[in-house]
Amino acid sequence: MEKTYKVFVYGTLREHEFNHHFLNGAVCLARQCWTHGILFDTGLGYPAMITDKVNVIYGELYEVNEIILKKLDWLEGYEAEGIDNEYERITQTIFTDHHSEQAIVYSYLHKKVENLSMINGGDWKRHLYTNKSKLLYFAYGSCMDNERFKLGKVDHLFKNIVGCGLATNFSLAYTVHFQDGSRADMIEADDIVEGKVYEINQEALHYLYEREGVMANIYRPAFINVEINGVLHKNVLTFLVMNKKEEVAPPEHYSNEILRGAKGFVSSGYYRKLEKKLLTLK
């Protein structure tokens, strides 16, 4: 039986990045996962991580065979333990939406990052894509509701609706708790979440950071695949809950916002699914 290894990748090996082809033939186990560490920009077009007990970095988890692992070792400049490698090969705990497990991670020595800039949020894709002048943004919760934008006097920032998006390999959940109830989230699953895709600018992004509590570590910006009218769009912005808890019911006003924003826009089947889930949680 062929020996396999679990590997966590956080930079240019991630999906749609320029070294992802090194993972051809690997099995993707999770695309929204994290481990403890701090991420730095080397200034050479790729990041480096160091170990840490508090901070987290985001990436993807793969199962690879020995041939692929040797290719990754070559790419990361790893030869063997006890040698002055470019990256060291360590094992540590990786956390997914459903469980945790041990995997290989390629890390830098702490002394190598002394003059490097830390990457905000520990996410290479966030570092690459959130500074663009225009972004596609996938809304699946109350941000589908234009009435909320009007109340906030920001509806002019969300006029450019690209279409109904399908986020595959996700399911809708209500995993973040507030005093009045929960709010929406997406977790990795064999399912599809429908939502509204906007083209937004930096002003709209700033508003979303405030609304989603990014600086308070409630939601984090993430980049996912979204299909619109049969066309796959890569690295579309959305927001995912950072510290997921057991599902509880959202407040009525929030449920109404989701249903109001979704009605007549998402498919009728998905709309019924939204209604059923909200009723089930009550």
Coordinates of C-alpha atoms in Angstrom, one line a residue:
M1 CA 0.0 0.0 0.0
E2 CA 1.3 3.4 -1.0
K3 CA 2.5 5.6 1.9
T4 CA 0.8 9.0 2.1
Y5 CA 1.5 12.2 4.0
K6 CA -0.7 15.1 5.1
V7 CA 0.7 18.5 4.1
F8 CA -0.5 22.0 5.1
V9 CA 0.3 24.7 2.5
Y10 CA -0.1 28.4 3.0
G11 CA 1.5 30.3 0.1
T12 CA 2.2 29.7 -3.6
L13 CA 1.2 26.0 -3.3
R14 CA -2.5 27.0 -2.6
E15 CA -5.2 26.6 -5.2
H16 CA -4.8 29.0 -8.2
E17 CA -1.4 30.1 -7.1
F18 CA 1.6 29.7 -9.4
N19 CA 3.2 26.7 -7.6
H20 CA -0.1 24.8 -7.1
H21 CA 0.9 22.4 -10.0
F22 CA 3.3 20.7 -7.7
L23 CA 0.2 19.3 -6.0
N24 CA -1.2 17.6 -9.1
G25 CA -2.4 14.2 -8.1
A26 CA -2.8 15.2 -4.4
V27 CA -6.1 14.9 -2.6
C28 CA -7.4 18.1 -1.1
L29 CA -8.8 17.5 2.4
A30 CA -9.7 21.1 3.4
R31 CA -9.3 24.5 1.8
Q32 CA -10.4 26.5 4.8
C33 CA -8.1 25.4 7.6
W34 CA -5.5 26.9 9.9
T35 CA -2.6 26.2 12.2
H36 CA -0.6 28.2 14.7
G37 CA 2.1 30.4 13.3
I38 CA 3.1 33.8 12.0
L39 CA 3.3 34.6 8.3
F40 CA 5.9 36.9 6.7
D41 CA 6.4 38.3 3.2
T42 CA 9.8 37.4 2.0
G43 CA 9.6 40.1 -0.7
L44 CA 10.4 37.4 -3.3
G45 CA 6.8 36.5 -4.3
Y46 CA 6.2 33.9 -1.6
P47 CA 5.6 33.9 2.2
A48 CA 7.3 32.2 5.0
M49 CA 5.9 31.1 8.4
I50 CA 7.5 30.6 11.8
T51 CA 6.0 28.6 14.7
D52 CA 4.0 30.5 17.3
K53 CA 1.6 29.5 20.1
V54 CA -0.9 32.3 19.8
N55 CA -1.2 33.6 16.2
V56 CA -2.7 31.6 13.4
I57 CA -2.2 31.3 9.6
Y58 CA -4.6 30.0 7.0
G59 CA -4.1 27.6 4.2
E60 CA -5.1 24.3 2.7
L61 CA -4.6 20.6 3.7
Y62 CA -3.6 17.9 1.2
E63 CA -2.8 14.2 1.2
V64 CA 0.2 13.5 -0.9
N65 CA 2.3 10.5 -1.9
E66 CA 6.1 10.1 -1.6
I67 CA 6.7 11.4 -5.1
I68 CA 4.8 14.6 -4.5
L69 CA 6.4 15.1 -1.1
K70 CA 9.9 14.9 -2.7
K71 CA 8.8 17.6 -5.2
L72 CA 7.6 19.8 -2.3
D73 CA 10.9 19.2 -0.5
W74 CA 12.8 20.3 -3.6
L75 CA 10.6 23.4 -4.0
E76 CA 11.0 24.4 -0.3
G77 CA 14.8 23.7 -0.2
Y78 CA 14.5 20.9 2.3
E79 CA 17.1 18.1 2.2
A80 CA 17.1 16.4 5.5
E81 CA 17.1 17.0 9.3
G82 CA 20.2 18.5 10.7
I83 CA 21.1 20.3 7.4
D84 CA 20.9 24.1 6.9
N85 CA 17.7 23.9 4.8
E86 CA 15.9 26.9 3.3
Y87 CA 12.7 25.7 5.0
E88 CA 12.5 23.2 7.8
R89 CA 9.9 20.4 7.6
I90 CA 7.9 20.1 10.9
T91 CA 4.7 18.5 12.0
Q92 CA 2.0 20.3 13.9
T93 CA -1.8 20.4 14.4
I94 CA -4.0 21.6 11.6
F95 CA -7.6 22.7 12.4
T96 CA -10.4 22.3 9.8
D97 CA -14.1 23.2 10.1
H98 CA -14.8 19.7 11.5
H99 CA -11.7 18.2 13.2
S100 CA -8.0 18.5 13.8
E101 CA -5.0 16.4 12.7
Q102 CA -1.3 16.3 12.4
A103 CA 0.4 17.4 9.1
I104 CA 3.7 18.5 7.7
V105 CA 4.3 22.2 7.5
Y106 CA 7.3 23.9 5.9
S107 CA 8.6 26.6 8.3
Y108 CA 11.4 29.2 8.5
L109 CA 13.8 29.6 11.4
H110 CA 12.9 32.6 13.6
K111 CA 16.2 34.3 12.9
K112 CA 15.4 34.3 9.2
V113 CA 12.4 36.6 9.5
E114 CA 14.0 39.4 11.6
N115 CA 13.9 41.9 8.8
L116 CA 10.7 40.7 7.1
S117 CA 7.2 42.2 7.2
M118 CA 4.5 40.3 9.0
I119 CA 1.4 39.5 6.9
N120 CA -1.7 40.9 8.4
G121 CA -4.3 38.2 9.2
G122 CA -2.0 35.3 8.5
D123 CA -3.5 34.7 5.1
W124 CA -1.4 34.9 1.9
K125 CA -4.5 35.3 -0.4
R126 CA -5.8 38.1 1.8
H127 CA -2.3 39.8 1.5
L128 CA -2.4 39.4 -2.4
Y129 CA -5.9 40.3 -3.3
T130 CA -7.6 42.7 -0.8
N131 CA -5.6 45.7 -2.1
K132 CA -7.1 45.5 -5.6
S133 CA -9.2 48.5 -6.8
K134 CA -12.1 46.1 -7.8
L135 CA -13.1 42.8 -6.2
L136 CA -15.9 40.3 -6.6
Y137 CA -17.6 39.8 -3.3
F138 CA -19.9 36.9 -2.5
A139 CA -22.6 37.7 0.1
Y140 CA -24.6 34.8 1.5
G141 CA -26.2 36.3 4.7
S142 CA -27.7 39.7 5.5
C143 CA -25.4 41.4 3.0
M144 CA -27.8 40.1 0.3
D145 CA -30.3 42.6 1.7
N146 CA -30.2 46.0 0.1
E147 CA -32.4 47.5 2.8
R148 CA -29.6 47.2 5.3
F149 CA -27.2 49.0 2.9
K150 CA -29.8 51.8 2.6
L151 CA -30.0 52.1 6.4
G152 CA -26.3 52.4 6.5
K153 CA -26.3 54.9 3.6
V154 CA -23.9 52.7 1.6
D155 CA -26.2 51.2 -0.9
H156 CA -24.5 53.2 -3.7
L157 CA -21.4 51.1 -3.0
F158 CA -23.3 47.9 -3.8
K159 CA -25.1 48.8 -7.0
N160 CA -23.0 46.6 -9.3
I161 CA -24.6 43.1 -8.8
V162 CA -22.8 40.6 -11.0
G163 CA -25.3 37.7 -10.5
C164 CA -26.3 34.8 -8.4
G165 CA -23.2 32.9 -7.2
L166 CA -22.9 29.2 -6.3
A167 CA -20.2 28.4 -3.7
T168 CA -19.7 24.7 -4.0
N169 CA -18.3 22.5 -1.2
F170 CA -19.9 24.8 1.5
S171 CA -23.0 24.6 3.6
L172 CA -24.7 27.5 5.4
A173 CA -24.5 27.5 9.1
Y174 CA -25.2 29.9 12.0
T175 CA -22.0 29.5 14.1
V176 CA -21.2 32.9 15.6
H177 CA -23.1 33.9 18.7
F178 CA -24.3 37.3 19.8
Q179 CA -26.6 38.3 22.7
D180 CA -29.7 38.2 20.5
G181 CA -28.8 35.0 18.6
S182 CA -26.5 33.8 15.9
R183 CA -25.3 35.1 12.5
A184 CA -24.6 33.2 9.2
D185 CA -21.4 31.4 8.3
M186 CA -20.2 28.9 5.7
I187 CA -18.5 25.7 6.6
E188 CA -16.8 23.2 4.3
A189 CA -19.2 20.4 3.3
D190 CA -20.5 18.5 0.3
D191 CA -23.2 21.1 -0.4
I192 CA -23.8 24.4 -2.2
V193 CA -24.5 27.9 -0.8
E194 CA -26.1 30.4 -3.1
G195 CA -25.6 34.1 -2.7
K196 CA -25.4 37.5 -4.3
V197 CA -22.1 38.5 -6.1
Y198 CA -21.2 42.2 -6.2
E199 CA -18.3 44.0 -7.8
I200 CA -17.0 46.3 -5.0
N201 CA -14.3 48.9 -4.5
Q202 CA -12.0 49.7 -1.6
E203 CA -14.6 52.0 0.1
A204 CA -17.1 49.1 0.1
L205 CA -14.4 46.7 1.4
H206 CA -13.7 49.1 4.3
Y207 CA -17.4 49.1 5.2
L208 CA -17.5 45.3 5.1
Y209 CA -14.5 45.1 7.4
E210 CA -16.3 47.2 9.9
R211 CA -19.7 45.4 9.5
E212 CA -18.2 41.9 9.7
G213 CA -16.0 42.7 12.7
V214 CA -12.8 41.8 11.0
M215 CA -10.6 43.8 13.4
A216 CA -12.5 42.2 16.3
N217 CA -11.7 38.7 14.9
I218 CA -15.4 37.8 14.4
Y219 CA -15.2 37.2 10.6
R220 CA -12.2 37.0 8.4
P221 CA -11.9 37.7 4.7
A222 CA -11.4 34.6 2.6
F223 CA -11.1 33.8 -1.1
I224 CA -13.2 31.1 -2.6
N225 CA -14.4 29.6 -6.0
V226 CA -17.8 30.9 -7.1
E227 CA -19.7 29.9 -10.1
I228 CA -21.9 32.5 -11.9
N229 CA -24.1 31.4 -14.8
G230 CA -21.9 28.4 -15.4
V231 CA -18.6 30.3 -15.3
L232 CA -16.1 29.7 -12.5
H233 CA -14.7 32.8 -10.9
K234 CA -11.5 32.2 -8.8
N235 CA -10.5 34.0 -5.6
V236 CA -13.8 35.7 -4.9
L237 CA -14.0 37.5 -1.6
T238 CA -16.3 36.4 1.2
F239 CA -16.3 36.4 5.0
L240 CA -16.1 33.4 7.2
V241 CA -16.5 33.1 11.0
M242 CA -13.2 32.6 12.8
N243 CA -14.3 31.0 16.0
K244 CA -17.1 28.7 15.1
K245 CA -19.6 27.4 17.7
E246 CA -22.6 25.1 17.8
E247 CA -25.5 26.4 15.7
V248 CA -28.2 28.4 17.4
A249 CA -31.1 30.4 15.9
P250 CA -30.5 33.9 14.6
P251 CA -32.8 36.7 15.7
E252 CA -35.9 37.3 13.8
H253 CA -34.7 40.6 12.3
Y254 CA -31.6 38.9 10.9
S255 CA -33.6 36.0 9.5
N256 CA -35.9 38.5 7.7
E257 CA -32.9 40.3 6.2
I258 CA -31.5 37.1 4.8
L259 CA -34.8 36.0 3.3
R260 CA -35.6 39.5 2.0
G261 CA -32.2 39.7 0.3
A262 CA -32.5 36.2 -1.2
K263 CA -36.1 36.3 -2.4
G264 CA -36.4 36.4 -6.1
F265 CA -32.7 36.2 -6.5
V266 CA -31.5 32.8 -5.4
S267 CA -33.1 29.7 -6.9
S268 CA -36.6 28.8 -5.5
G269 CA -35.2 25.5 -4.2
Y270 CA -32.4 27.2 -2.3
Y271 CA -34.8 29.8 -0.9
R272 CA -37.0 27.0 0.5
K273 CA -33.9 25.5 2.0
L274 CA -33.1 28.8 3.7
E275 CA -36.6 29.0 5.1
K276 CA -36.6 25.4 6.4
K277 CA -33.2 25.8 8.1
L278 CA -34.3 28.9 9.9
L279 CA -37.5 27.2 11.0
T280 CA -35.6 24.2 12.2
L281 CA -33.3 26.3 14.4
K282 CA -36.1 28.1 16.2

